[in-house]
PDB file of C-alpha atoms in Angstrom:
ATOM      1  CA  MET A   1       0.353  -7.717 -14.816  1.00 58.00           C
ATOM      2  CA  SER A   2       3.152  -6.428 -12.605  1.00 92.00           C
ATOM      3  CA  THR A   3       2.924  -5.698  -8.910  1.00 96.00           C
ATOM      4  CA  LEU A   4       4.864  -3.189  -6.845  1.00 97.00           C
ATOM      5  CA  VAL A   5       5.290  -3.821  -3.135  1.00 98.00           C
ATOM      6  CA  ILE A   6       6.330  -0.824  -1.049  1.00 98.00           C
ATOM      7  CA  VAL A   7       7.808  -1.737   2.317  1.00 97.00           C
ATOM      8  CA  ASN A   8       7.930   0.746   5.174  1.00 96.00           C
ATOM      9  CA  PRO A   9      10.941  -0.497   7.168  1.00 95.00           C
ATOM     10  CA  ASN A  10       9.988   1.819  10.047  1.00 93.00           C
ATOM     11  CA  ALA A  11       6.652   0.091  10.623  1.00 93.00           C
ATOM     12  CA  MET A  12       6.194  -2.036  13.718  1.00 91.00           C
ATOM     13  CA  GLY A  13       8.870  -0.114  15.563  1.00 90.00           C
ATOM     14  CA  GLY A  14      11.465  -0.933  12.897  1.00 90.00           C
ATOM     15  CA  ARG A  15      10.779  -4.676  12.867  1.00 92.00           C
ATOM     16  CA  ALA A  16       8.704  -4.714   9.661  1.00 93.00           C
ATOM     17  CA  MET A  17      11.574  -5.468   7.299  1.00 94.00           C
ATOM     18  CA  GLY A  18      12.575  -8.637   9.130  1.00 94.00           C
ATOM     19  CA  LEU A  19       9.009  -9.895   9.188  1.00 94.00           C
ATOM     20  CA  TRP A  20       8.454  -8.968   5.518  1.00 96.00           C
ATOM     21  CA  ARG A  21      11.524 -11.003   4.495  1.00 96.00           C
ATOM     22  CA  LYS A  22       9.818 -14.090   5.937  1.00 96.00           C
ATOM     23  CA  TYR A  23       6.864 -13.681   3.558  1.00 97.00           C
ATOM     24  CA  GLU A  24       8.602 -12.189   0.532  1.00 97.00           C
ATOM     25  CA  PRO A  25       9.414 -15.583  -1.092  1.00 97.00           C
ATOM     26  CA  HIS A  26       5.735 -16.575  -0.843  1.00 97.00           C
ATOM     27  CA  MET A  27       4.679 -13.255  -2.388  1.00 97.00           C
ATOM     28  CA  ARG A  28       7.140 -13.767  -5.245  1.00 97.00           C
ATOM     29  CA  GLU A  29       5.623 -17.208  -5.899  1.00 97.00           C
ATOM     30  CA  ARG A  30       2.105 -15.793  -6.049  1.00 97.00           C
ATOM     31  CA  PHE A  31       2.973 -12.551  -7.881  1.00 95.00           C
ATOM     32  CA  PRO A  32       5.345 -13.280 -10.780  1.00 92.00           C
ATOM     33  CA  GLY A  33       7.360 -10.202 -11.729  1.00 89.00           C
ATOM     34  CA  LEU A  34       6.990  -8.699  -8.261  1.00 96.00           C
ATOM     35  CA  SER A  35       9.008  -5.523  -7.643  1.00 96.00           C
ATOM     36  CA  VAL A  36       9.873  -4.477  -4.104  1.00 97.00           C
ATOM     37  CA  ALA A  37      10.786  -0.946  -3.029  1.00 97.00           C
ATOM     38  CA  VAL A  38      11.867  -0.092   0.488  1.00 97.00           C
ATOM     39  CA  THR A  39      10.965   3.492   1.361  1.00 96.00           C
ATOM     40  CA  PRO A  40      12.294   4.661   4.740  1.00 93.00           C
ATOM     41  CA  LYS A  41      11.030   8.189   3.997  1.00 95.00           C
ATOM     42  CA  SER A  42       7.385   8.768   3.105  1.00 94.00           C
ATOM     43  CA  SER A  43       8.501  11.602   0.801  1.00 95.00           C
ATOM     44  CA  ASP A  44      10.020   8.961  -1.521  1.00 96.00           C
ATOM     45  CA  VAL A  45       6.717   7.133  -2.029  1.00 97.00           C
ATOM     46  CA  PRO A  46       5.145   9.293  -4.787  1.00 97.00           C
ATOM     47  CA  GLU A  47       8.228   9.056  -7.001  1.00 97.00           C
ATOM     48  CA  VAL A  48       8.418   5.270  -6.556  1.00 97.00           C
ATOM     49  CA  ILE A  49       4.726   4.811  -7.370  1.00 97.00           C
ATOM     50  CA  ASN A  50       4.870   7.204 -10.326  1.00 96.00           C
ATOM     51  CA  ALA A  51       7.798   5.313 -11.864  1.00 96.00           C
ATOM     52  CA  ALA A  52       6.078   1.954 -11.315  1.00 96.00           C
ATOM     53  CA  LEU A  53       2.785   3.056 -12.876  1.00 96.00           C
ATOM     54  CA  ARG A  54       4.592   4.547 -15.875  1.00 95.00           C
ATOM     55  CA  GLY A  55       6.497   1.267 -16.137  1.00 94.00           C
ATOM     56  CA  GLY A  56       3.316  -0.794 -16.349  1.00 94.00           C
ATOM     57  CA  ALA A  57       2.550  -1.741 -12.745  1.00 95.00           C
ATOM     58  CA  HIS A  58      -1.142  -2.472 -12.252  1.00 95.00           C
ATOM     59  CA  THR A  59      -1.093  -3.273  -8.545  1.00 96.00           C
ATOM     60  CA  VAL A  60       0.490  -1.567  -5.538  1.00 98.00           C
ATOM     61  CA  ILE A  61       0.705  -3.348  -2.184  1.00 97.00           C
ATOM     62  CA  GLY A  62       1.787  -1.558   0.974  1.00 97.00           C
ATOM     63  CA  VAL A  63       3.694  -3.381   3.693  1.00 97.00           C
ATOM     64  CA  GLY A  64       3.188  -1.571   6.976  1.00 95.00           C
ATOM     65  CA  GLY A  65       0.476  -0.232   9.217  1.00 93.00           C
ATOM     66  CA  ASP A  66      -2.062   2.566   9.052  1.00 93.00           C
ATOM     67  CA  GLY A  67       0.585   5.238   8.422  1.00 93.00           C
ATOM     68  CA  THR A  68       1.901   3.321   5.417  1.00 94.00           C
ATOM     69  CA  ASN A  69      -1.630   2.820   4.135  1.00 94.00           C
ATOM     70  CA  TYR A  70      -2.341   6.550   4.498  1.00 93.00           C
ATOM     71  CA  THR A  71       0.863   7.529   2.677  1.00 95.00           C
ATOM     72  CA  LEU A  72       0.355   5.141  -0.238  1.00 96.00           C
ATOM     73  CA  VAL A  73      -3.336   5.837  -0.812  1.00 95.00           C
ATOM     74  CA  ASN A  74      -2.750   9.594  -0.752  1.00 94.00           C
ATOM     75  CA  ALA A  75       0.211   9.306  -3.130  1.00 97.00           C
ATOM     76  CA  ILE A  76      -1.855   7.254  -5.604  1.00 96.00           C
ATOM     77  CA  VAL A  77      -4.805   9.655  -5.433  1.00 94.00           C
ATOM     78  CA  ASN A  78      -2.616  12.744  -5.832  1.00 95.00           C
ATOM     79  CA  LEU A  79      -0.614  11.275  -8.722  1.00 96.00           C
ATOM     80  CA  THR A  80      -3.640  10.056 -10.672  1.00 94.00           C
ATOM     81  CA  ASP A  81      -5.560  13.287 -10.029  1.00 93.00           C
ATOM     82  CA  ARG A  82      -2.689  15.355 -11.441  1.00 95.00           C
ATOM     83  CA  ASP A  83      -2.165  13.080 -14.452  1.00 95.00           C
ATOM     84  CA  PRO A  84      -5.382  11.584 -15.860  1.00 92.00           C
ATOM     85  CA  ASP A  85      -3.329   9.451 -18.274  1.00 92.00           C
ATOM     86  CA  LEU A  86      -1.750   7.612 -15.362  1.00 94.00           C
ATOM     87  CA  PRO A  87      -3.574   4.340 -14.692  1.00 92.00           C
ATOM     88  CA  ILE A  88      -5.241   3.950 -11.309  1.00 93.00           C
ATOM     89  CA  PRO A  89      -3.742   0.782  -9.835  1.00 96.00           C
ATOM     90  CA  ASN A  90      -5.362  -1.883  -7.741  1.00 95.00           C
ATOM     91  CA  TYR A  91      -4.247  -1.389  -4.165  1.00 96.00           C
ATOM     92  CA  GLY A  92      -3.696  -3.853  -1.362  1.00 95.00           C
ATOM     93  CA  ILE A  93      -2.202  -3.842   2.096  1.00 95.00           C
ATOM     94  CA  PHE A  94       0.023  -6.449   3.724  1.00 97.00           C
ATOM     95  CA  PRO A  95      -0.525  -5.365   7.317  1.00 96.00           C
ATOM     96  CA  ILE A  96       2.640  -5.262   9.383  1.00 94.00           C
ATOM     97  CA  GLY A  97       2.396  -2.531  11.921  1.00 81.00           C
ATOM     98  CA  THR A  98       1.518  -1.437  15.389  1.00 81.00           C
ATOM     99  CA  GLY A  99      -1.859  -0.194  14.262  1.00 79.00           C
ATOM    100  CA  CYS A 100      -3.588  -1.864  11.344  1.00 91.00           C
ATOM    101  CA  ASP A 101      -7.109  -0.527  11.799  1.00 92.00           C
ATOM    102  CA  PHE A 102      -7.880  -0.292   8.072  1.00 88.00           C
ATOM    103  CA  ALA A 103      -6.833  -3.901   7.472  1.00 92.00           C
ATOM    104  CA  THR A 104      -8.648  -5.135  10.573  1.00 91.00           C
ATOM    105  CA  ALA A 105     -11.851  -3.363   9.525  1.00 89.00           C
ATOM    106  CA  ARG A 106     -11.601  -5.040   6.109  1.00 88.00           C
ATOM    107  CA  GLY A 107     -10.975  -8.479   7.659  1.00 89.00           C
ATOM    108  CA  ILE A 108      -7.399  -8.694   6.367  1.00 91.00           C
ATOM    109  CA  PRO A 109      -5.222 -10.758   8.698  1.00 92.00           C
ATOM    110  CA  LYS A 110      -1.895  -9.369   9.895  1.00 93.00           C
ATOM    111  CA  ALA A 111       1.272 -10.684   8.210  1.00 92.00           C
ATOM    112  CA  SER A 112       0.727 -14.388   7.563  1.00 94.00           C
ATOM    113  CA  LEU A 113       0.552 -16.931   4.769  1.00 95.00           C
ATOM    114  CA  GLU A 114      -3.200 -16.349   4.816  1.00 96.00           C
ATOM    115  CA  THR A 115      -2.510 -12.685   4.016  1.00 96.00           C
ATOM    116  CA  VAL A 116      -0.421 -13.715   0.997  1.00 97.00           C
ATOM    117  CA  GLU A 117      -3.199 -15.979  -0.286  1.00 96.00           C
ATOM    118  CA  ARG A 118      -5.901 -13.355   0.288  1.00 95.00           C
ATOM    119  CA  LEU A 119      -3.917 -10.789  -1.677  1.00 95.00           C
ATOM    120  CA  ALA A 120      -3.239 -13.252  -4.485  1.00 95.00           C
ATOM    121  CA  SER A 121      -6.908 -14.189  -4.848  1.00 95.00           C
ATOM    122  CA  ALA A 122      -8.395 -10.764  -4.108  1.00 92.00           C
ATOM    123  CA  ARG A 123     -10.857  -9.117  -6.442  1.00 92.00           C
ATOM    124  CA  PRO A 124     -10.712  -5.323  -6.446  1.00 88.00           C
ATOM    125  CA  LYS A 125     -13.509  -3.620  -4.513  1.00 86.00           C
ATOM    126  CA  PRO A 126     -14.139   0.110  -4.429  1.00 85.00           C
ATOM    127  CA  VAL A 127     -13.476   1.895  -1.155  1.00 82.00           C
ATOM    128  CA  ASP A 128     -14.587   5.455  -0.474  1.00 81.00           C
ATOM    129  CA  ILE A 129     -11.916   8.017   0.229  1.00 79.00           C
ATOM    130  CA  GLY A 130     -13.062  11.047   2.161  1.00 74.00           C
ATOM    131  CA  VAL A 131     -11.654  14.505   2.474  1.00 70.00           C
ATOM    132  CA  ALA A 132     -12.155  16.409   5.709  1.00 71.00           C
ATOM    133  CA  GLN A 133     -11.818  20.150   5.849  1.00 71.00           C
ATOM    134  CA  PHE A 134     -11.653  21.967   9.159  1.00 74.00           C
ATOM    135  CA  THR A 135     -12.360  25.570   9.960  1.00 74.00           C
ATOM    136  CA  ASP A 136     -11.102  27.642  12.830  1.00 74.00           C
ATOM    137  CA  ARG A 137     -13.429  29.173  15.371  1.00 67.00           C
ATOM    138  CA  ASP A 138     -14.090  32.182  13.112  1.00 68.00           C
ATOM    139  CA  GLY A 139     -15.235  29.953  10.253  1.00 63.00           C
ATOM    140  CA  ALA A 140     -12.147  30.495   8.092  1.00 61.00           C
ATOM    141  CA  THR A 141     -10.786  27.509   6.213  1.00 57.00           C
TER     142      THR A 141
END
């Protein structure tokens, strides 16, 4: 089973890449065949994920904060909704960011060796994804 890690180098005020490099060797030990993509622009994320899933990746892990999490989850949902033959990957987050509310709420520690071990031993659990639709004052969508 192959794993794609997508690193947002802009996370944590641009310090995410340096911190990720500290943990990357440990991730490679725990995830043989690990692929790493650095995506400075969120618009690059769907293409990177699409290529990885078509190439056999079964797991996607985001390295960043809440913005990275938002971008990756939405890219996965949009890609797999448009192409039902595309496998839905397991998803994990390696929280490095200013805000990591999703990870904190799930009890995932910020960037540490414990984070690496939790990801390596994690069992997939379903998480609801909501869609909010707003209307203007006249009730139009």
